[in-house]
Amino acid sequence: MLFLYIFAIKLAWFPIGGYGEFSNLILPALTLGVLGCGWYSRMFRSSMIEVLHQDFVRTARAKGLSNFQVITRHIIPNAILPIISMIGIDIGIFVGGLVVVESVFGWPGIGQLAWQAIQRVDTPIIVAVTLVSAFAIVIGNLIADLIAPLIDPRIDIKNM
């Protein structure tokens, strides 16, 4: 509601509701993105601090690599792995957040469909939405597991 008030009503940068155009997508996407932004940034910071104290970082600095090279080549790839796993797990939370975002921004979607089905006690639709959400969670976890070996070559995809 705050994004709607500031960016759509006060500043008039974006439309208040509707769907179908790119400008209608920005505020809902921003709302869903802000949902986990603080949590992921805090976890990434903790992960970075943990990786900073590892032996391979000390070795990389001893080899004469610049701070930028140490951070981009050694620290970030190792620190981002837990974040990628968390995002894969949190797909379900994002799907749950869709109900609120679709209601606020007036988007007809799976969240609205689920809410209307729950109100009408429409069991087949509730089961279908649950299955689609579960499928999204499984695919999100699969994608996270497939991205991890691309970032960290120590992870062997054959032994997964």
C-alpha atoms as one frame of an Amber mdcrd trajectory, in Angstrom:
protein
   0.000   0.000   0.000   2.912   2.314   0.733   4.339   1.847  -2.761   0.948
   2.593  -4.272   0.567   5.733  -2.185   4.045   7.101  -2.905   4.742   6.034
  -6.489   1.230   5.894  -7.972  -0.744   8.543  -6.119   1.742  11.162  -4.885
   4.383  10.972  -7.631   2.115   9.547 -10.385   5.005   7.574 -11.872   3.088
   4.310 -12.213  -0.565   3.357 -12.697  -2.583   2.507  -9.594  -3.846  -0.828
 -10.883  -4.332  -2.984 -13.897  -2.188  -5.383 -15.826  -0.908  -6.061 -19.314
   1.739  -3.360 -19.671   5.291  -3.199 -18.366   4.536  -0.154 -16.184   1.902
  -2.220 -14.356   4.519  -4.839 -13.496   7.069  -2.610 -11.752   5.307  -1.919
  -8.433   4.160  -5.531  -7.819   7.634  -6.837  -8.681   9.231  -4.259  -6.410
   6.867  -5.237  -3.605   7.741  -8.918  -3.923  11.439  -8.079  -4.179  11.431
  -5.967  -1.035   9.770  -8.857   0.810  13.042 -10.761   1.136  15.560  -8.012
   0.531  16.436  -7.338   4.172  16.620 -11.000   5.084  18.836 -11.929   2.149
  21.143  -8.945   2.590  21.632  -9.790   6.270  22.317 -13.456   5.467  24.697
 -12.489   2.657  26.585 -10.183   5.032  26.927 -12.992   7.606  28.067 -15.386
   4.919  30.631 -12.864   3.636  32.026 -12.356   7.142  32.291 -16.105   7.624
  34.090 -16.608   4.314  36.467 -13.703   5.011  38.077 -15.716   7.797  38.737
 -18.825   5.683  42.267 -19.960   4.853  41.838 -19.675   1.074  41.128 -15.940
   1.384  44.361 -15.458   3.312  46.173 -17.487   0.650  44.662 -15.407  -2.167
  45.794 -12.195  -0.474  49.268 -13.693   0.083  49.495 -14.427  -3.651  49.190
 -10.691  -4.232  45.640 -10.464  -5.552  43.955  -7.100  -5.146  41.041  -6.687
  -2.748  38.637  -6.512  -5.707  39.943  -9.784  -7.143  39.794 -11.531  -3.773
  36.216 -10.404  -3.244  34.930 -11.164  -6.747  36.785 -14.421  -7.383  36.919
 -16.010  -3.954  34.612 -14.453  -1.384  31.379 -13.754  -3.308  31.129 -17.149
  -5.065  31.527 -18.933  -1.740  29.293 -16.564   0.208  26.424 -16.601  -2.276
  25.879 -20.386  -2.250  23.762 -20.407   0.944  21.733 -17.478  -0.415  20.935
 -19.367  -3.622  19.752 -22.336  -1.567  17.612 -20.054   0.607  15.983 -18.477
  -2.435  15.126 -21.931  -3.783  13.489 -22.828  -0.481  11.706 -19.476  -0.165
   9.854 -19.835  -3.475   6.875 -21.007  -1.421   6.940 -17.784   0.611   6.953
 -15.746  -2.592   4.004 -17.724  -3.947   2.184 -17.042  -0.681   3.003 -13.353
  -1.006   1.337 -13.295  -4.398  -2.103 -13.409  -2.782  -1.544 -10.064  -1.063
   0.260  -8.434  -3.985  -2.428  -9.492  -6.463  -5.146  -8.183  -4.157  -3.471
  -4.810  -3.622  -2.502  -4.225  -7.252  -5.624  -5.716  -8.838  -3.977  -8.530
 -10.765  -5.970 -11.633 -11.622  -3.624 -14.504 -10.877  -3.080 -17.722  -8.995
  -3.171 -15.924  -5.648  -6.583 -14.408  -6.360  -7.793 -17.738  -7.702  -6.678
 -19.504  -4.510  -8.307 -16.905  -2.279 -11.620 -17.082  -4.157 -11.521 -20.895
  -4.115 -10.940 -20.919  -0.359 -13.862 -18.555   0.170 -16.150 -20.754  -1.973
 -14.682 -24.020  -0.594 -13.931 -25.115  -4.151 -11.811 -28.174  -3.365 -10.602
 -29.031  -6.903  -9.275 -25.497  -7.435  -7.620 -25.476  -3.997  -5.918 -28.785
  -4.770  -4.819 -27.533  -8.208  -3.355 -24.316  -6.796  -1.582 -26.305  -4.078
  -0.105 -28.644  -6.684   1.039 -25.744  -8.865   2.626 -24.071  -5.828   4.344
 -27.315  -4.805   5.594 -27.739  -8.369   6.985 -24.174  -8.291   8.817 -24.949
  -5.044  10.305 -28.143  -6.473  11.394 -26.385  -9.685  12.850 -23.503  -7.642
  14.904 -25.927  -5.571  16.005 -27.809  -8.677  17.163 -24.602 -10.354  19.017
 -23.565  -7.183  20.739 -26.961  -7.063  21.697 -26.723 -10.738  23.090 -23.192
 -10.373  25.301 -24.089  -7.386  27.849 -26.162  -9.386  28.161 -23.353 -11.921
  29.244 -20.977  -9.160  31.379 -23.360  -7.107  33.325 -25.929  -9.136  33.968
 -28.003  -5.978  30.346 -29.140  -6.084  30.127 -32.241  -8.257  26.752 -32.555
  -9.940  27.314 -36.248 -10.650  27.290 -37.098  -6.942  24.114 -35.147  -6.134
